[in-house]
mmCIF file of C-alpha atoms in Angstrom:
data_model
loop_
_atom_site.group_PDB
_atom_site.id
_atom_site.type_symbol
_atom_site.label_atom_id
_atom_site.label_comp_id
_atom_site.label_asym_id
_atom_site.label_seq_id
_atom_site.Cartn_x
_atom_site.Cartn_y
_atom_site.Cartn_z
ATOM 1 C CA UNK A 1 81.868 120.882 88.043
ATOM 2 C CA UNK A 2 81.417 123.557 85.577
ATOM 3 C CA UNK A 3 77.977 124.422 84.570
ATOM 4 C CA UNK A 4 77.466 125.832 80.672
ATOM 5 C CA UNK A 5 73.901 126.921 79.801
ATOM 6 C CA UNK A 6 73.784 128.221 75.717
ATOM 7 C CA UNK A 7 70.144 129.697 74.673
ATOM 8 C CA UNK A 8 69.074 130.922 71.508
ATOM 9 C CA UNK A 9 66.598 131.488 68.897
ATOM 10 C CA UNK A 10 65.570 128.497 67.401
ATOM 11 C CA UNK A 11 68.320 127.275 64.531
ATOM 12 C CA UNK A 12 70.381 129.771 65.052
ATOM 13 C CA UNK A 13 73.628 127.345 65.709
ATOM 14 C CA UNK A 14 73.003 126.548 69.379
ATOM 15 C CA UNK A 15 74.455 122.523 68.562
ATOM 16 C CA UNK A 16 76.909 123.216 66.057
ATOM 17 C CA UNK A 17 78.582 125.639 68.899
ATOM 18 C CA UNK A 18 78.609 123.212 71.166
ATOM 19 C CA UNK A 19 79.948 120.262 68.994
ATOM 20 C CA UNK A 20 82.764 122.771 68.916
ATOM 21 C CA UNK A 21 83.041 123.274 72.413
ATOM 22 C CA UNK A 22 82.795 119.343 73.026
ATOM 23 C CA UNK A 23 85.688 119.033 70.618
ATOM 24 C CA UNK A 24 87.868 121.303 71.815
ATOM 25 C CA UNK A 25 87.789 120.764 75.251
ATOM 26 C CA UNK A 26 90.495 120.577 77.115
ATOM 27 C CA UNK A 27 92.082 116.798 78.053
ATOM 28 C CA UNK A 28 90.674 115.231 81.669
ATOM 29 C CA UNK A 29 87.134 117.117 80.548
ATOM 30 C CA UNK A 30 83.915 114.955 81.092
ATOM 31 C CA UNK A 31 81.494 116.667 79.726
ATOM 32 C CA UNK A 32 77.299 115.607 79.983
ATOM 33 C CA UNK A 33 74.700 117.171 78.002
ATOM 34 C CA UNK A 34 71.206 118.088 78.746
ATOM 35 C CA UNK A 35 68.895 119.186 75.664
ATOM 36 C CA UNK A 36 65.494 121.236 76.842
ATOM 37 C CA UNK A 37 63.317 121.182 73.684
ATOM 38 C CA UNK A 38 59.471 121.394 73.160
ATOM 39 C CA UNK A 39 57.809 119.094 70.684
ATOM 40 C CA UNK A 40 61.272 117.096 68.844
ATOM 41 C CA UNK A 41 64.814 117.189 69.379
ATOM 42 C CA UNK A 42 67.775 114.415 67.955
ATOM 43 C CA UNK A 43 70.751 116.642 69.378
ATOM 44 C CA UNK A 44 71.289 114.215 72.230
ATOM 45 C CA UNK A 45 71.259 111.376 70.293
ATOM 46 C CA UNK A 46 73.727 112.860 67.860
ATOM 47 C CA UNK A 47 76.537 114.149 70.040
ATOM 48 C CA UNK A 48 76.002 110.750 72.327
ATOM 49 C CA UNK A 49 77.267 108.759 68.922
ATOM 50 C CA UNK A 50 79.610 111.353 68.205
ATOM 51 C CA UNK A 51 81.707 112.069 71.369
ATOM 52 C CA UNK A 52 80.437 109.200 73.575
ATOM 53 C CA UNK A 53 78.962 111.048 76.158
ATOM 54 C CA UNK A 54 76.279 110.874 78.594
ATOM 55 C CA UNK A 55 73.129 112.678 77.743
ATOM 56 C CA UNK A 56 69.820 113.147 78.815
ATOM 57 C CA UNK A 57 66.556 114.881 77.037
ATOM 58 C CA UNK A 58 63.376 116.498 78.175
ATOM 59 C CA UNK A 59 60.582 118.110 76.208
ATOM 60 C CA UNK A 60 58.842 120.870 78.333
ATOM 61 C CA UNK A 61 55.351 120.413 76.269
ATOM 62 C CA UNK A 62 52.999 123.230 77.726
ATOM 63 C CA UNK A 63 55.738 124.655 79.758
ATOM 64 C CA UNK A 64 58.204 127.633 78.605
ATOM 65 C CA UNK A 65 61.543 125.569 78.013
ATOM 66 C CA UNK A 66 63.156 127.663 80.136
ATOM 67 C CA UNK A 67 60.979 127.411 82.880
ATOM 68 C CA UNK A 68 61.269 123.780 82.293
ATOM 69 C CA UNK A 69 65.388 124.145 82.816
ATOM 70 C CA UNK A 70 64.786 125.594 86.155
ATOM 71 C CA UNK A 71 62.827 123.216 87.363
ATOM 72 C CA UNK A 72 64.887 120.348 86.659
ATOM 73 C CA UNK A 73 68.796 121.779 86.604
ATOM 74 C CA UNK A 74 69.121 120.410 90.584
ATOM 75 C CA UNK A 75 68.566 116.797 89.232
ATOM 76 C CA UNK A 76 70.400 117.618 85.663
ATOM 77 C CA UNK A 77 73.269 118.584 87.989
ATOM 78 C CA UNK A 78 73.343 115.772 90.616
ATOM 79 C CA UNK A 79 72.602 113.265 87.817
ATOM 80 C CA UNK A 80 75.874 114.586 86.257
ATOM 81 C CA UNK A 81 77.782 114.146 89.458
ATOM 82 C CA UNK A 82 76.439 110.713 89.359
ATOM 83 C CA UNK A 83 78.792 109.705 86.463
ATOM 84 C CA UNK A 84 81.397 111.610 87.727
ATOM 85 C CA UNK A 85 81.221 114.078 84.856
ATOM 86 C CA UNK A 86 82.601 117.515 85.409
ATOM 87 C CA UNK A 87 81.256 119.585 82.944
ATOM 88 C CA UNK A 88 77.452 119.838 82.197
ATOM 89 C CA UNK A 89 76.179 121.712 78.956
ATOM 90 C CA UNK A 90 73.204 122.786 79.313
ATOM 91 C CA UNK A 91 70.821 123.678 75.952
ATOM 92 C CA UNK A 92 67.228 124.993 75.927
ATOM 93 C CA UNK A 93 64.908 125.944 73.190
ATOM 94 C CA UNK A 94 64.267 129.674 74.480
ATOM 95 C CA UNK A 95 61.518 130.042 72.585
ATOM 96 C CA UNK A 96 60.543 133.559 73.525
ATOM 97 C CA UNK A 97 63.281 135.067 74.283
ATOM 98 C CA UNK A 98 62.073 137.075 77.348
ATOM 99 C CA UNK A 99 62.883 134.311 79.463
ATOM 100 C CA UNK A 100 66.131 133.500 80.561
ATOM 101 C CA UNK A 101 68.100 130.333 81.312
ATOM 102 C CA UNK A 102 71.476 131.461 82.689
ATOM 103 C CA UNK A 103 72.188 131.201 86.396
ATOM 104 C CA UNK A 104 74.537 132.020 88.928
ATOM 105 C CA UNK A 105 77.705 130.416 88.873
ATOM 106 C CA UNK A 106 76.708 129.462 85.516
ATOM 107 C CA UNK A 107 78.306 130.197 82.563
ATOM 108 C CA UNK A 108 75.898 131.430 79.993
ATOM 109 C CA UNK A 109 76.060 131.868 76.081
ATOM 110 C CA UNK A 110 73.708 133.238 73.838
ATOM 111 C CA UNK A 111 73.885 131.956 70.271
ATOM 112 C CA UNK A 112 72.642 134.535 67.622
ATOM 113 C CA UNK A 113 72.870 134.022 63.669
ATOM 114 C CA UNK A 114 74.110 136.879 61.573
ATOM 115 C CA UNK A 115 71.327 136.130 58.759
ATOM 116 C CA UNK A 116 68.842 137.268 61.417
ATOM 117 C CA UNK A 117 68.744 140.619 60.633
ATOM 118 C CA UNK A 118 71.108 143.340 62.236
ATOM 119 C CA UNK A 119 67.982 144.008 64.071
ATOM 120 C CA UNK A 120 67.120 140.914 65.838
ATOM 121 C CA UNK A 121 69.177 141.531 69.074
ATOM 122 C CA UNK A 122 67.503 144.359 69.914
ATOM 123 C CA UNK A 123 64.056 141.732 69.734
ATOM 124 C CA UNK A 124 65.922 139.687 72.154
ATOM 125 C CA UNK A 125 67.537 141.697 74.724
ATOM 126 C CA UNK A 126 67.032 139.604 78.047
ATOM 127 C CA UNK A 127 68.636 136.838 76.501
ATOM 128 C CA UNK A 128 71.569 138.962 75.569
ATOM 129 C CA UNK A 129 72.000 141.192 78.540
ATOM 130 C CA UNK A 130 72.091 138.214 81.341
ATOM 131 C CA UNK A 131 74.492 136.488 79.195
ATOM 132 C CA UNK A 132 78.591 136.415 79.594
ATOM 133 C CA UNK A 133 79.528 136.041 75.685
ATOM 134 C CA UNK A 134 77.219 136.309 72.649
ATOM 135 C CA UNK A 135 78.403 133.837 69.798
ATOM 136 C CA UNK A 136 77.748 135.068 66.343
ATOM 137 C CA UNK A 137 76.938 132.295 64.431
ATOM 138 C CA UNK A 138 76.876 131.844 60.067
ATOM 139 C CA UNK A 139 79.217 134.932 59.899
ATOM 140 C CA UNK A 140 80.639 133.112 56.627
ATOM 141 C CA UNK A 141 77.413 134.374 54.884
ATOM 142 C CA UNK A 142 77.537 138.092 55.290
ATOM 143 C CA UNK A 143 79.516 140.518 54.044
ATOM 144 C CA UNK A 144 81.773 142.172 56.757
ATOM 145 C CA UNK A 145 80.002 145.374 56.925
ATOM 146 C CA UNK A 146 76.991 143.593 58.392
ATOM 147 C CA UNK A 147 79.429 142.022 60.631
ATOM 148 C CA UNK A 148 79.917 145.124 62.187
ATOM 149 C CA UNK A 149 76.752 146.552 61.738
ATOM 150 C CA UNK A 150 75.341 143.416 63.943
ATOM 151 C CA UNK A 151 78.080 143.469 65.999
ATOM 152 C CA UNK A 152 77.185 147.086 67.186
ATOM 153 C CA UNK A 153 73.550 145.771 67.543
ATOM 154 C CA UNK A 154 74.322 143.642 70.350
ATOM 155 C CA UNK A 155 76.606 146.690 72.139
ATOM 156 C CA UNK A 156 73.081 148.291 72.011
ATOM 157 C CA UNK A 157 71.577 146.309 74.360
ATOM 158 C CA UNK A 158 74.810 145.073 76.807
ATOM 159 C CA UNK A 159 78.134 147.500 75.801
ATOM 160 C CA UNK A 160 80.536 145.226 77.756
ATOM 161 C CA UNK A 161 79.422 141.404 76.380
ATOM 162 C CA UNK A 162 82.136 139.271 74.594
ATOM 163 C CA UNK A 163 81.345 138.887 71.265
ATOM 164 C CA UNK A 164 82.852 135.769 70.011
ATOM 165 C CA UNK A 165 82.489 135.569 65.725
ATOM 166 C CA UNK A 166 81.941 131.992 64.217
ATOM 167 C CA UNK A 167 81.227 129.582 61.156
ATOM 168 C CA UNK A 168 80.483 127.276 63.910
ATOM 169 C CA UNK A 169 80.400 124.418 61.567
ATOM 170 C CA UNK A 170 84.036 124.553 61.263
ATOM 171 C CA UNK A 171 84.764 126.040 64.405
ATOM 172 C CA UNK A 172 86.376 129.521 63.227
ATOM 173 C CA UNK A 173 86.950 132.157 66.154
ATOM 174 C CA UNK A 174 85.958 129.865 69.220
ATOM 175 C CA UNK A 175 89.512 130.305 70.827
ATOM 176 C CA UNK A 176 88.122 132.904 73.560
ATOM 177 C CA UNK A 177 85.255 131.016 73.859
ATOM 178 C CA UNK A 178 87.368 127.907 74.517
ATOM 179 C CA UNK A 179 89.545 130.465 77.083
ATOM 180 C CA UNK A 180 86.174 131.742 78.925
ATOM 181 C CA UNK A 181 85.535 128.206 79.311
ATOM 182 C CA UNK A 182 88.295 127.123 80.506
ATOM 183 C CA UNK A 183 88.793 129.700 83.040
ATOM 184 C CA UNK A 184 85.275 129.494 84.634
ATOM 185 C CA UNK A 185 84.704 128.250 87.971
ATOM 186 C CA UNK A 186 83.255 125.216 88.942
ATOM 187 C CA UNK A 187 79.699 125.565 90.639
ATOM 188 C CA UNK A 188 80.036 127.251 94.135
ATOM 189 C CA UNK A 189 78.149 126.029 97.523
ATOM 190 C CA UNK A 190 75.344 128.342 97.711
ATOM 191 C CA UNK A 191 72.006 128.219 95.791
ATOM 192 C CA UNK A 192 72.116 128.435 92.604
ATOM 193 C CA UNK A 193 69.209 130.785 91.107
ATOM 194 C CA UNK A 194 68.034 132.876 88.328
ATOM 195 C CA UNK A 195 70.158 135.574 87.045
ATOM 196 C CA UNK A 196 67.218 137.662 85.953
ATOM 197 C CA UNK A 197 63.117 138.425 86.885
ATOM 198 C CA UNK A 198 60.873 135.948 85.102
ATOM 199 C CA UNK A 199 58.454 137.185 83.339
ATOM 200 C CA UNK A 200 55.111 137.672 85.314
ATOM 201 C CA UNK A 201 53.104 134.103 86.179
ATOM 202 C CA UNK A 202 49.603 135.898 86.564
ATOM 203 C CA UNK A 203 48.436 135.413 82.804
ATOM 204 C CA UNK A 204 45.193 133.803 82.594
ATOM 205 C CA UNK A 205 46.218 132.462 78.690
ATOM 206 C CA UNK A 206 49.036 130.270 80.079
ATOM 207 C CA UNK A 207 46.946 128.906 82.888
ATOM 208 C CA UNK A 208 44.118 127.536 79.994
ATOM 209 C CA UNK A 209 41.642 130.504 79.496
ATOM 210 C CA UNK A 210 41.408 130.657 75.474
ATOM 211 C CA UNK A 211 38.627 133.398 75.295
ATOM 212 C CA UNK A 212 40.096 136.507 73.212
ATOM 213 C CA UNK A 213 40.016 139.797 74.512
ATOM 214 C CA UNK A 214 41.108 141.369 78.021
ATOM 215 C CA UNK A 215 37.913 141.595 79.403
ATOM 216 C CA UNK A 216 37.732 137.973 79.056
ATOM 217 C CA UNK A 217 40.883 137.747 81.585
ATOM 218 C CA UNK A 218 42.165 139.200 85.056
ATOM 219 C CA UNK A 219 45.149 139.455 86.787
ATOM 220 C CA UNK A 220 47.766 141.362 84.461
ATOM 221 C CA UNK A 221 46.046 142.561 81.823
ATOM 222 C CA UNK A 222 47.316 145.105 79.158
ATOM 223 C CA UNK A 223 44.185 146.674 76.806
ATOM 224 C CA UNK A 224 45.572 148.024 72.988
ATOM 225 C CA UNK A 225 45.997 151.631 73.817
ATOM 226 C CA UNK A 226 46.851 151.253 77.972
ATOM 227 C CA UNK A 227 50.975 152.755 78.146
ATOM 228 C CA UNK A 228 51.699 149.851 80.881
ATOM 229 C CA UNK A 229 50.247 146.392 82.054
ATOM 230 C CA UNK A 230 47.619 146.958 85.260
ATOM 231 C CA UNK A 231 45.800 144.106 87.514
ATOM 232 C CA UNK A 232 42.239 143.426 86.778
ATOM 233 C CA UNK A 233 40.226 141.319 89.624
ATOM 234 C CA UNK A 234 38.446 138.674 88.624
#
């Protein structure tokens, strides 16, 4: 079974890229789709009446969607198995964009929007730099000198990522992406894992302390003017 994980800032084109994908997939695929959302999501429900697929759905609540996708891809994947699917398309929220979904033997895809800002992949550089192709979504709406001028944004933060240029509503440009699926491997035998570091699980604020101010906390703290984050006892 393949395994395709697509992050993303939030409407940015994540779903319309894979409708695409789901369309254009080659015959014998059985693909299954898992959305990883935080408050609302009706993805799953849409591309279920669409393409007449399995799907599932999770909301992560107080948990980083991301996090969220690691803790539940084992059962996403044997639950996939289950209906003998072999394909699973995996799509979180990534809310942050420090975190990172992708995994090995995964194939990951960032999905970035051209009306972003030619400056917005530099603001999300962990979810570009773990990922094997950045999609360029909404390119229809900017002139082709911002085209490039994004384009060299993302070589900025990872020189060697395929950059695949859509107007994912009507599917423009996703032949290589279509290829790059196609020639992916299924999932290995050994443990899948995290491509990257998380992000440090010490802060007091995610663990319920609402009192502003770093004195207030321990663990890893960071004051205004200190260069780099230091540990603080409680």
């Amino acid at each position: 079974m393949k395994l395709l994980i697509i992050a993303g800032p939030p409407s940015g084109g994540k779903t319309a890229v894979i409708r695409q994908v789901i369309k254009n997939l080659p015959e014998g695929s059985l693909p299954a789709f898992l959305k990883i959302d935080v408050v609302h999501a009706t993805e799953d429900q849409e591309l279920a009446e669409e393409f007449d697929i399995p799907v599932k759905k999770i909301y992560s609540g107080d948990i980083c969607p991301d996090h969220m996708g690691i803790l539940v891809l084992d059962d996403a994947l044997r639950w996939a198995e289950s209906l003998s699917r072999n394909i699973l398309i995996i799509e979180s929220a990534g809310l942050c964009l420090r975190c990172t979904p992708y995994t090995t033997y995964s194939l990951g895809i960032a999905v970035v929007s051209a009306i972003s800002g030619t400056n917005s992949p530099l603001k999300m550089a962990p979810l570009l730099a773990l990922a094997d192709a950045a999609v360029v979504t909404k390119t229809d709406l900017v002139s082709q000198a911002e085209k490039e001028v994004f384009r060299e944004s993302i070589r900025k933060v990872v020189p060697k990522i395929d950059i695949v240029e859509t107007n994912a509503v009507q599917g423009t440009g996703l032949r290589y992406l279509m290829r790059r699926i196609a020639d992916h491997p299924d999932i290995g035998p050994e443990q899948i894992k995290l491509r990257g570091a998380p992000p440090l699980g010490v802060c007091t604020v995610c663990i319920g302390k609402k009192e502003i101010g770093w004195k207030n906390h321990f663990g890893v703290i960071r004051p205004l003017d200190m260069p780099e984050p230091l540990y603080r006892g409680d």
